[in-house]
Tab-separated table of C-alpha atoms (C1' of nucleotides) in Angstrom:
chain	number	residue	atom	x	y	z
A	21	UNK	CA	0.000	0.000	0.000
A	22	UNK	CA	1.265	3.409	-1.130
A	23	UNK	CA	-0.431	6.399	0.644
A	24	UNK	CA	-3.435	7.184	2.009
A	25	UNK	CA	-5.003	10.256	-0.732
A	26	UNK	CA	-4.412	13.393	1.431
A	27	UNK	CA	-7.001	15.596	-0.811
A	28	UNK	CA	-9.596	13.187	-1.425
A	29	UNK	CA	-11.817	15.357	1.108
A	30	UNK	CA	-11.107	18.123	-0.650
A	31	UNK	CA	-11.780	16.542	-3.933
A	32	UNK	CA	-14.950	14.982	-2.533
A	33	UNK	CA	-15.693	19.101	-1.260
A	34	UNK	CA	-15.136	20.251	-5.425
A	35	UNK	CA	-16.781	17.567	-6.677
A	36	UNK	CA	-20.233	18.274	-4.533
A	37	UNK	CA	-19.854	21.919	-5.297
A	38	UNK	CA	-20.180	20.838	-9.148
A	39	UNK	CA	-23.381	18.606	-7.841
A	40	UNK	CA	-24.724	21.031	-6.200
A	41	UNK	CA	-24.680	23.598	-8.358
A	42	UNK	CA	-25.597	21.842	-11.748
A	43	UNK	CA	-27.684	18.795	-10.534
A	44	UNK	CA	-27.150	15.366	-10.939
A	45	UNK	CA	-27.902	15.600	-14.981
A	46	UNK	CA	-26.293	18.901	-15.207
A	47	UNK	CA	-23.032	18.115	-13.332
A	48	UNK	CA	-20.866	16.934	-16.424
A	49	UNK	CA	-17.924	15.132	-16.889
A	50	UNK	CA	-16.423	18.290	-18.434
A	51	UNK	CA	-17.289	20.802	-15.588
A	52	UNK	CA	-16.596	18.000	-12.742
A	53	UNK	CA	-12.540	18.248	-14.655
A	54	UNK	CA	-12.489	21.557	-14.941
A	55	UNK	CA	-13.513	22.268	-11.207
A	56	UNK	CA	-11.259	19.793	-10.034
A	57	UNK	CA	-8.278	20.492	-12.553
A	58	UNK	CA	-8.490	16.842	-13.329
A	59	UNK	CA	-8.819	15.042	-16.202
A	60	UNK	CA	-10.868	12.042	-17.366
A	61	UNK	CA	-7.741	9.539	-16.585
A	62	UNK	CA	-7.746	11.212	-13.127
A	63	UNK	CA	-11.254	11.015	-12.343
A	64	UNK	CA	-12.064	7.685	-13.616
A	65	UNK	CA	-8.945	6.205	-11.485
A	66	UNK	CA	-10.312	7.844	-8.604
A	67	UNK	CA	-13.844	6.753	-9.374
A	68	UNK	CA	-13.865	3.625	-11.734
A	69	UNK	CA	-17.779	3.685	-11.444
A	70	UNK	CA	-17.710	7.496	-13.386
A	71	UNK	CA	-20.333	9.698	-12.393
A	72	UNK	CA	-22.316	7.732	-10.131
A	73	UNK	CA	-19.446	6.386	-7.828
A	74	UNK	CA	-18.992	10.091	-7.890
A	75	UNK	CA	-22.040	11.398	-6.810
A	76	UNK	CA	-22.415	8.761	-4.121
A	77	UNK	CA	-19.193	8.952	-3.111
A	78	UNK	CA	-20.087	12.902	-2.635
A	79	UNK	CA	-23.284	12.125	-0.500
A	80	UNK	CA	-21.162	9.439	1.359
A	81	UNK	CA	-19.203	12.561	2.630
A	82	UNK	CA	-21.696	15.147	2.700
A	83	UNK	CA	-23.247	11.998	5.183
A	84	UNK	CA	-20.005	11.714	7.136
A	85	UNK	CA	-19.618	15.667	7.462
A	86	UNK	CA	-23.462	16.099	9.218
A	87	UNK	CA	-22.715	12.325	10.828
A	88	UNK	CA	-19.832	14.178	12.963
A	89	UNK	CA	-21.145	17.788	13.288
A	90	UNK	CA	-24.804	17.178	13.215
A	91	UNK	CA	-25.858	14.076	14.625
A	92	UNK	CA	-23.091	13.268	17.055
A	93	UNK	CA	-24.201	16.478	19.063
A	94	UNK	CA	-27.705	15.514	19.229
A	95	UNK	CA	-27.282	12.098	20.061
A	96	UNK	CA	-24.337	12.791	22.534
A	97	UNK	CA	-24.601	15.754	24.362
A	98	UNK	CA	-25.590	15.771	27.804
A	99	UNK	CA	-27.871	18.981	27.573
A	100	UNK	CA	-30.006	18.169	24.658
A	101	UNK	CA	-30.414	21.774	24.242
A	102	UNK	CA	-27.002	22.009	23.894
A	103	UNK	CA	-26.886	19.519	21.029
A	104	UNK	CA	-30.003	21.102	19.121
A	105	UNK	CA	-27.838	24.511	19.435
A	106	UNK	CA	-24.662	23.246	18.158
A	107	UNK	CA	-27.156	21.085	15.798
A	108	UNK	CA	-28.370	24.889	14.144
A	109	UNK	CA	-25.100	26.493	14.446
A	110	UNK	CA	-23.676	23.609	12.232
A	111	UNK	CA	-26.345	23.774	9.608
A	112	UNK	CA	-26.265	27.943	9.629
A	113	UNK	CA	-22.308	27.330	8.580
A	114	UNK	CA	-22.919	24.028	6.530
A	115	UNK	CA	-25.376	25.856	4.038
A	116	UNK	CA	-23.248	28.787	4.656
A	117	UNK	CA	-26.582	30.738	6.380
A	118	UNK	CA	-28.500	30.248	2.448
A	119	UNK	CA	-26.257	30.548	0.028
A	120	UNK	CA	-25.434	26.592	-0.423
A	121	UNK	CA	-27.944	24.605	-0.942
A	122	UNK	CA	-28.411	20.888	0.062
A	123	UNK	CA	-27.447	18.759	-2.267
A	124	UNK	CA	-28.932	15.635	-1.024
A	125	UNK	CA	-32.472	17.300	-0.702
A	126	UNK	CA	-32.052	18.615	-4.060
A	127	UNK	CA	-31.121	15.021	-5.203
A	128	UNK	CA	-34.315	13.837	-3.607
A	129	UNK	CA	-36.424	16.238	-5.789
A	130	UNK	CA	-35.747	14.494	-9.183
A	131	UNK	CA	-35.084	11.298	-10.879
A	132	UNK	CA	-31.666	11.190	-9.575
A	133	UNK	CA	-33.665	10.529	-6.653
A	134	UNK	CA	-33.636	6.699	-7.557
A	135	UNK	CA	-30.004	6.264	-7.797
A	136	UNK	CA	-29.741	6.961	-4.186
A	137	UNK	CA	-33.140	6.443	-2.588
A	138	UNK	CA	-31.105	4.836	0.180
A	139	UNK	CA	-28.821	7.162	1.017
A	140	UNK	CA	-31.381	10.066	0.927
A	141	UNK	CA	-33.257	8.549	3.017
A	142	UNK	CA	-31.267	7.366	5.545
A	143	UNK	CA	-29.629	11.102	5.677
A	144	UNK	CA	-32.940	12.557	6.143
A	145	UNK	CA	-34.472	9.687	8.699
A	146	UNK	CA	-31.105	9.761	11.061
A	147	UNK	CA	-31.142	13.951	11.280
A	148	UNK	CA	-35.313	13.505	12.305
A	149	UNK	CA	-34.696	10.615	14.437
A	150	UNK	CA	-31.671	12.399	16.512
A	151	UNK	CA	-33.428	15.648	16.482
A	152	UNK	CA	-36.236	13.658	18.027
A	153	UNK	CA	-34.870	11.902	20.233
A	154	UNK	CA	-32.972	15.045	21.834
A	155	UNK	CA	-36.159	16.713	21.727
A	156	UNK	CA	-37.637	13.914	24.526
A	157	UNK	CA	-34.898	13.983	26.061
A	158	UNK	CA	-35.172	17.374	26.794
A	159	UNK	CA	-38.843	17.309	27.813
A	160	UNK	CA	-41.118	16.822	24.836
A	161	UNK	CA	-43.670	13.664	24.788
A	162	UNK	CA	-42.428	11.267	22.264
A	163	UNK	CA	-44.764	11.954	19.709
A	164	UNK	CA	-44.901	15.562	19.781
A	165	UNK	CA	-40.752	15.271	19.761
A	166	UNK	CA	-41.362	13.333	16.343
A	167	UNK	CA	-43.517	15.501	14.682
A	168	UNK	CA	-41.566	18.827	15.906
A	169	UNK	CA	-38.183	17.048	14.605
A	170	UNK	CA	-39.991	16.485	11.430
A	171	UNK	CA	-41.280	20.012	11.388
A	172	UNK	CA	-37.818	21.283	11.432
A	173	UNK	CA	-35.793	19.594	9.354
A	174	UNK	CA	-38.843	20.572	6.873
A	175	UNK	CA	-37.946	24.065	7.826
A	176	UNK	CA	-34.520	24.141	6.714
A	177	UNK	CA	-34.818	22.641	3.547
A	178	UNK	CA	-37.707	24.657	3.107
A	179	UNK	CA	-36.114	27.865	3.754
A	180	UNK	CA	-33.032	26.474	1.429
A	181	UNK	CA	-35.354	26.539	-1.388
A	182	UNK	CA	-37.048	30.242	-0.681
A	183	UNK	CA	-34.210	31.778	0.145
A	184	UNK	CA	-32.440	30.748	-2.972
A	185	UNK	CA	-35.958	31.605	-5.074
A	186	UNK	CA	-35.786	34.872	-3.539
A	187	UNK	CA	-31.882	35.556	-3.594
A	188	UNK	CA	-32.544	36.606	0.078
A	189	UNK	CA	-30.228	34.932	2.619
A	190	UNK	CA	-32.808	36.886	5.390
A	191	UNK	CA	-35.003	34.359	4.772
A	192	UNK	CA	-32.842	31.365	6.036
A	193	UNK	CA	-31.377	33.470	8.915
A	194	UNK	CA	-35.019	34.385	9.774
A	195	UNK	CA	-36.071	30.497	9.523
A	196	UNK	CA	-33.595	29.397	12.039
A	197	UNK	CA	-34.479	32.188	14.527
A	198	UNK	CA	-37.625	30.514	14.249
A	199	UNK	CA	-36.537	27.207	14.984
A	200	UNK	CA	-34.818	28.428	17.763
A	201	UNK	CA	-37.875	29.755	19.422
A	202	UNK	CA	-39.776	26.336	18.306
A	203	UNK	CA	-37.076	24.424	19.740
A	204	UNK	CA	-36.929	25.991	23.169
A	205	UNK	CA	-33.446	27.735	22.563
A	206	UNK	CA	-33.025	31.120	23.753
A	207	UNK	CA	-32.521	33.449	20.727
A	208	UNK	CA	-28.981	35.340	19.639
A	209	UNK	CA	-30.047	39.055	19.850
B	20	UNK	CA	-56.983	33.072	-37.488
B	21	UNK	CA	-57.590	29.279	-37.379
B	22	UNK	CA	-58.226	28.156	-34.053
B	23	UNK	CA	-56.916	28.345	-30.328
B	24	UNK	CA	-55.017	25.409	-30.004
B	25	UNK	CA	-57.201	23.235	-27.770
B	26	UNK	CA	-55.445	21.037	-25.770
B	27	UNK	CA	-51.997	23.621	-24.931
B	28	UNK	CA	-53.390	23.089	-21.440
B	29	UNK	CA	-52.898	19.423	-21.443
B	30	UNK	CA	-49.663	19.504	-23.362
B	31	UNK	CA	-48.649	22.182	-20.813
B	32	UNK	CA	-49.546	20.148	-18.506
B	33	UNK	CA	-47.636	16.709	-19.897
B	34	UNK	CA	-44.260	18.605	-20.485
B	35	UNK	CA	-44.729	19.808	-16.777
B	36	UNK	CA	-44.558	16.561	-15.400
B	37	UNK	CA	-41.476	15.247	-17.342
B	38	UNK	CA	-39.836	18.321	-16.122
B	39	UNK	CA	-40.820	17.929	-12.590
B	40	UNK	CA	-39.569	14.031	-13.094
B	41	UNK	CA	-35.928	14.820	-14.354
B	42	UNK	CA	-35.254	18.049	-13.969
B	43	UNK	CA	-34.409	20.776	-16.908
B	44	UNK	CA	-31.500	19.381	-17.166
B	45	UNK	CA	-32.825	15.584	-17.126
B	46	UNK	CA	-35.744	16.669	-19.287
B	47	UNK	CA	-34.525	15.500	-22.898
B	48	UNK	CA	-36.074	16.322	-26.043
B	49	UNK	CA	-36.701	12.608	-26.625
B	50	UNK	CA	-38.206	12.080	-23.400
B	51	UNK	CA	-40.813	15.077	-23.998
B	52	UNK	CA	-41.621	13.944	-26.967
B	53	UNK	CA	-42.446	10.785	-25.946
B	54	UNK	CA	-44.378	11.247	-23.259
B	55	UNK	CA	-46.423	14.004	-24.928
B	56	UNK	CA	-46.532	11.710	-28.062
B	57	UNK	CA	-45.587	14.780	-30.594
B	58	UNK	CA	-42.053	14.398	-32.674
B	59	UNK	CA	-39.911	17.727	-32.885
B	60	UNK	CA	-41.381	19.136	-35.688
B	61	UNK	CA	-44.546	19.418	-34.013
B	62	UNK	CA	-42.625	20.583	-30.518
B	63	UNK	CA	-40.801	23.408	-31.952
B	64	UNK	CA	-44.028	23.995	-34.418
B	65	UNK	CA	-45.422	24.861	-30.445
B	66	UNK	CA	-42.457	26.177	-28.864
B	67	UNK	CA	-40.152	27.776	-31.564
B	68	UNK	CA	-37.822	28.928	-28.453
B	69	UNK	CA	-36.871	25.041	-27.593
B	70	UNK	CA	-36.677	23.744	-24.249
B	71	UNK	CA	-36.329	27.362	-23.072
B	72	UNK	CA	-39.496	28.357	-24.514
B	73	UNK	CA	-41.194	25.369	-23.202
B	74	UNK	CA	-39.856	24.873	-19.639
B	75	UNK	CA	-41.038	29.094	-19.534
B	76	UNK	CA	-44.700	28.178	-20.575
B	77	UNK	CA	-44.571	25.408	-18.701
B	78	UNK	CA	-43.654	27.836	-15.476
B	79	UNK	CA	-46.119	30.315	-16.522
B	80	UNK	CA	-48.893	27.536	-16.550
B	81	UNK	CA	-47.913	26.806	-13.104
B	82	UNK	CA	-47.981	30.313	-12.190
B	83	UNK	CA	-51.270	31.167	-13.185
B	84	UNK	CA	-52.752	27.975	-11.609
B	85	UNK	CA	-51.979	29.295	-8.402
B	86	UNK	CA	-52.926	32.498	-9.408
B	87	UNK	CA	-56.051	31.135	-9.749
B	88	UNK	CA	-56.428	27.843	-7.439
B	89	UNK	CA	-54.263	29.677	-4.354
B	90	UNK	CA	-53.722	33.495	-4.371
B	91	UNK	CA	-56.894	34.375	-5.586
B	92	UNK	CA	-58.769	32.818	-2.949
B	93	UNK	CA	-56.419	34.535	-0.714
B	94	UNK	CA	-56.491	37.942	-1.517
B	95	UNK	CA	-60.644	37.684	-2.535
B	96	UNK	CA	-61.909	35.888	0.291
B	97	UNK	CA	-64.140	37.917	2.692
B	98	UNK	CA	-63.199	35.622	5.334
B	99	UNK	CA	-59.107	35.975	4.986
B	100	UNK	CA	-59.255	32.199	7.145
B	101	UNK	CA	-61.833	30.813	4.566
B	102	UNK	CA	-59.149	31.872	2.002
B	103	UNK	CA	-56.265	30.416	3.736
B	104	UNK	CA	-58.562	27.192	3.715
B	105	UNK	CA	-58.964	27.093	0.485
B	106	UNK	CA	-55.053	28.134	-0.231
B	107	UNK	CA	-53.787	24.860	1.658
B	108	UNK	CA	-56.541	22.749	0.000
B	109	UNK	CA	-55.793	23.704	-3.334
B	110	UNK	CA	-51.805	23.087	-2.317
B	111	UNK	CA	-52.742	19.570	-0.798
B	112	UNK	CA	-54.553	18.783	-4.302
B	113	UNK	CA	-51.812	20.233	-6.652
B	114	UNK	CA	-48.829	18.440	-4.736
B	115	UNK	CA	-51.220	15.232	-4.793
B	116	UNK	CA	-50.852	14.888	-1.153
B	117	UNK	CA	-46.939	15.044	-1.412
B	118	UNK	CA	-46.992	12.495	-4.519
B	119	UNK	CA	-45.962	15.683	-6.817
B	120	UNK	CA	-43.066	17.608	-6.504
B	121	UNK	CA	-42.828	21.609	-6.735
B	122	UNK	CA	-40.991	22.303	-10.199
B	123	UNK	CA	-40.892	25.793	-9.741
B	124	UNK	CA	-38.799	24.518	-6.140
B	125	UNK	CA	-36.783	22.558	-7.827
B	126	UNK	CA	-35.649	24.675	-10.511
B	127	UNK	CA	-35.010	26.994	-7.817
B	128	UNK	CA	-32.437	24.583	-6.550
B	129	UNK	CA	-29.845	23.887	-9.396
B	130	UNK	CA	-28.465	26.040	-12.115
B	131	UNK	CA	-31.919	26.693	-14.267
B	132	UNK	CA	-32.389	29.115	-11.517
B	133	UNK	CA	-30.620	31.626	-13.627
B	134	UNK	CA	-32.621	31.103	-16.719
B	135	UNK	CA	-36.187	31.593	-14.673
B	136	UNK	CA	-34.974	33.791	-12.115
B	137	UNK	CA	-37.467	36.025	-12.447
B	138	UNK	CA	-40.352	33.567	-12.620
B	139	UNK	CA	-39.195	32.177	-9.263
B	140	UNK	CA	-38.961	34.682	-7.489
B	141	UNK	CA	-42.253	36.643	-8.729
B	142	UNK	CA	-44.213	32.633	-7.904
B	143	UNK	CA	-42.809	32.872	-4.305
B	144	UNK	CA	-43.044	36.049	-3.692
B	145	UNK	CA	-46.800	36.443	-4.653
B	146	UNK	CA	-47.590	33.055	-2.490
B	147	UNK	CA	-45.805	34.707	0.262
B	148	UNK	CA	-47.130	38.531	0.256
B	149	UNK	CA	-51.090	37.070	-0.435
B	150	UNK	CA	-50.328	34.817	2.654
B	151	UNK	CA	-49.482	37.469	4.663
B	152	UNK	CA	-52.063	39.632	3.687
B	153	UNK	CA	-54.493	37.006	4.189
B	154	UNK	CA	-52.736	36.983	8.195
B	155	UNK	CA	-52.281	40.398	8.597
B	156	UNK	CA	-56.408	41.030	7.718
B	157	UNK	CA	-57.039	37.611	10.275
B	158	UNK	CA	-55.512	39.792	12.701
B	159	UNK	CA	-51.709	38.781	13.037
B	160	UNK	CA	-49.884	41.942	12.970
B	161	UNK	CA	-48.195	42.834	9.804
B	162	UNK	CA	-44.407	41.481	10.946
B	163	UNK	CA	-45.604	38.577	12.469
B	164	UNK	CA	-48.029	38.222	9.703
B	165	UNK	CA	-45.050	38.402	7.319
B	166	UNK	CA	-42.549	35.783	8.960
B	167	UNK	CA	-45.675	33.332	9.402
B	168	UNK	CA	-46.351	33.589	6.093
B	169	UNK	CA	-42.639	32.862	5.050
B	170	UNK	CA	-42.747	30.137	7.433
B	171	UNK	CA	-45.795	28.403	5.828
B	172	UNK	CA	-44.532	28.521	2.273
B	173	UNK	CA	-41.143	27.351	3.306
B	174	UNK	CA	-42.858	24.533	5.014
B	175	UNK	CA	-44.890	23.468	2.543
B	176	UNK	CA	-41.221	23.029	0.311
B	177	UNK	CA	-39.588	21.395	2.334
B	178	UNK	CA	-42.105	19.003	3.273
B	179	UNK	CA	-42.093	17.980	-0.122
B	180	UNK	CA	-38.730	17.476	-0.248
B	181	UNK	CA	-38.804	15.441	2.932
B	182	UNK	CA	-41.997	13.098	1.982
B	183	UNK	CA	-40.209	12.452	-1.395
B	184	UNK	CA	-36.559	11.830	0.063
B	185	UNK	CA	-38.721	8.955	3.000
B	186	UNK	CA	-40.939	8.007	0.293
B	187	UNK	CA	-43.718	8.767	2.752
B	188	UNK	CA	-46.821	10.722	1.793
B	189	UNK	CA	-47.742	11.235	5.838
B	190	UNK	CA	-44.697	13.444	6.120
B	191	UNK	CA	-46.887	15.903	3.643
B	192	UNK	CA	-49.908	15.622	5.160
B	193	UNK	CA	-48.676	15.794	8.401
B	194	UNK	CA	-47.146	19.025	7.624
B	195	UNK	CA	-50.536	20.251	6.324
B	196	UNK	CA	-51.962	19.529	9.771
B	197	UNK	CA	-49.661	21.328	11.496
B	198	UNK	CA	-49.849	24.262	9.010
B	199	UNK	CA	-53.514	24.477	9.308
B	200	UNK	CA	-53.110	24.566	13.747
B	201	UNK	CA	-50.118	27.181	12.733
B	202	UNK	CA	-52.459	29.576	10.802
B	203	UNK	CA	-55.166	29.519	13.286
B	204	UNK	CA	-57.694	26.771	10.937
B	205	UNK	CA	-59.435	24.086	12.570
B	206	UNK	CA	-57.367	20.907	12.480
B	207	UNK	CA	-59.696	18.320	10.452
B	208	UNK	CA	-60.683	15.039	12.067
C	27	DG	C1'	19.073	2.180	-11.116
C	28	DA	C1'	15.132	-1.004	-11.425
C	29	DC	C1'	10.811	-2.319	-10.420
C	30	DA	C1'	5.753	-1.684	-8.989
C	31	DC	C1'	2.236	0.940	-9.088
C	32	DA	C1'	-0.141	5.465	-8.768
C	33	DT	C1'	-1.419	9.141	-11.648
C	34	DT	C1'	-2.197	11.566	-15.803
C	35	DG	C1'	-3.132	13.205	-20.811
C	36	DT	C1'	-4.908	12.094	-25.085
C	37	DA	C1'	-7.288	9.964	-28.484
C	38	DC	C1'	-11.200	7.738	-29.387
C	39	DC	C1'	-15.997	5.332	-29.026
C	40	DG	C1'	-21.110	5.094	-29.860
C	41	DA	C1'	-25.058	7.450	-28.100
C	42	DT	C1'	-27.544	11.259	-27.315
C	43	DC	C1'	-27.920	16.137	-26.819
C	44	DG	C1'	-30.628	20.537	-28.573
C	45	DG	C1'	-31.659	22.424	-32.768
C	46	DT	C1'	-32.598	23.107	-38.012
C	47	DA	C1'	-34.416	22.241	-42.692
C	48	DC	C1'	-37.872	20.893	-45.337
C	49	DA	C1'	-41.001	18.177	-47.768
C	50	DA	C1'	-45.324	15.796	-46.923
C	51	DT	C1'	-49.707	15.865	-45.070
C	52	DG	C1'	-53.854	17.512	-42.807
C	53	DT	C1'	-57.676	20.864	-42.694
C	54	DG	C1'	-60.783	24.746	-42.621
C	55	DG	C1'	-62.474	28.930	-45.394
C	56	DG	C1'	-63.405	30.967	-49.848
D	11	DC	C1'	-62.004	22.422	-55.684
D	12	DC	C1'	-58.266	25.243	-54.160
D	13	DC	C1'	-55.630	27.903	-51.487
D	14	DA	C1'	-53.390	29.259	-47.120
D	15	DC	C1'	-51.611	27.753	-43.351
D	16	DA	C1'	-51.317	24.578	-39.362
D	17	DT	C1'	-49.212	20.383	-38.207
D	18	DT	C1'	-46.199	16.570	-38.621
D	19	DG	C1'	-42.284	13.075	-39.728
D	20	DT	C1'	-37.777	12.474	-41.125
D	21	DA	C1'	-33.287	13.290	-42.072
D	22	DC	C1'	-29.593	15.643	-40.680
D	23	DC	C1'	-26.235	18.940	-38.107
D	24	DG	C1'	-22.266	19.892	-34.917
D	25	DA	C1'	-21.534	19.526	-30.076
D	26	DT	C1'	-21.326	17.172	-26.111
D	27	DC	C1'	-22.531	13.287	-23.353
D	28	DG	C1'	-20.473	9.293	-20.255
D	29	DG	C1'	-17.167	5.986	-20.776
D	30	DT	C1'	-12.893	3.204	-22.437
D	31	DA	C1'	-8.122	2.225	-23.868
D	32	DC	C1'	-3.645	2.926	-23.311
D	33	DA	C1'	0.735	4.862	-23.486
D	34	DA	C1'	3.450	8.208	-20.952
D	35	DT	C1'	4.922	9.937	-16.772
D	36	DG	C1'	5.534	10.501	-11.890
D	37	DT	C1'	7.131	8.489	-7.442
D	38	DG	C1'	8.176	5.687	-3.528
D	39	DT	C1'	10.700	1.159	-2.321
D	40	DC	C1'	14.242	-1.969	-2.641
DNA sequence: GACACATTGTACCGATCGGTACAATGTGGG
DNA sequence: CCCACATTGTACCGATCGGTACAATGTGTC
């Protein structure tokens, strides 16, 4: 065994940028190489499957990224509210407070959709499940926790799309002041 | 003059739904034409603009189906509740109970954005000002009446998004319920 | 230096992309 | 019937699609 890739994060980063911004259909071979400065050799060494090792290698990571900063709070924090905040402040820089968009919940809009039905759905189920579970944990009756967990993650990806439709990043800041309220977290002046 | 071509409706309607399946991107010539049964020569006999032209129409269509089925009802309705009603009835039948997705969302999403910028934006906007209005005249003041009525649209997206990435139609409706407690309606047995 | 293997650039493939040209075929009004 | 025009099918265009083949070039190990 050689080395570890040192970049392949990074790579993995470029690569969802491309996904993200052009869809699964839209994000071609061509842009993917000239984002990433490599070339078809490159990327199909890297990713012998081609585009769709690519893309699910991309949600793999975008997975991984909200496994660690998202999830792991919520599940393991001792103060639940605690977790929920660090759970917002996470998505507010993930999404980069509106201007990034989710990639996964834009993959779950359209056909691409069936590629990775699993993956999509497991992302979404695991951030409602730990959001709901800190939610009882922190006082809420088990059902109400579900359907306020459910309510949020809504809320993001809702605000996502509107505040891209409008070009307004006040829209997602607004939407997580919200949450905060919803959620029983004091809110930032 | 000859005649007003009969069916552009339906056709509007058809071409809709292959680009709410794949995307603009996703949406090939080949697969329009197949699924509205016309060959190009009668699709650019239509739509002389391409896939431009048709994707617009096909936004426009949308547009004025809410302008009719949703906002109307909102701004007209003596009873601003009876219109809000009506607005999340119409939304529940449009989105067939979280079966369809929002196009006009999704294009929001990915790079088309840029094309139909303007469409977007006006579509969202309008939903969200007539909401609010609607509010503000059921007696919410005017700020509050404003972030609710961002709060509702956004939830209604990303519901969508969220019954389509669980495959689960309850995540829509159950959105719907909480909407209607939300916006001071009675909550439906 | 020699070998193994990781990495890359380039040329190429068939398929499909969006779009155009145009002749053939309806079809309603005079 | 005939004309004007709406509608359609087909053939074709250059460009680009995702993907493959492979030789050339790094680069670390011995």
């Amino acid at each position: 065994m050689r080395r570890i890739a040192p970049d392949r994060d990074q790579l993995l980063a470029i690569v969802a940028e491309v996904f993200r911004e052009h869809g699964y259909e839209g994000a071609s071979l061509a842009l993917i190489g000239e984002a990433t400065g490599l070339g078809k050799g490159s990327l199909y060494h890297f990713f012998p499957g081609g585009k769709e090792e690519m893309a699910r290698a991309v949600v793999a990571h975008i997975d991984g990224w909200f496994e660690e900063n998202v999830f792991a709070p919520l599940r393991d924090s001792a103060d639940p509210l605690a977790g929920i905040e660090q759970m917002l402040e996470a998505t507010d820089s993930y999404f980069r407070s509106g201007r990034r968009v989710c990639l996964i919940g834009a993959f779950a809009l359209d056909e691409s959709r069936d590629l990775f039905a699993g993956q999509i759905r497991d992302y979404f189920g695991r951030w409602v499940t730990h959001l709901a579970d800190a939610l009882a944990r922190s006082g809420h009756r088990p059902d109400e926790a579900n359907e306020l967990a459910e309510e949020a993650v809504a809320a993001i990806q809702g605000a996502l799309t509107l505040a891209r439709a409008a070009n307004d990043l006040d829209v997602f800041s607004r939407a997580l002041r919200r949450l905060r309220v919803r959620l029983g977290l004091p809110v930032k002046t």
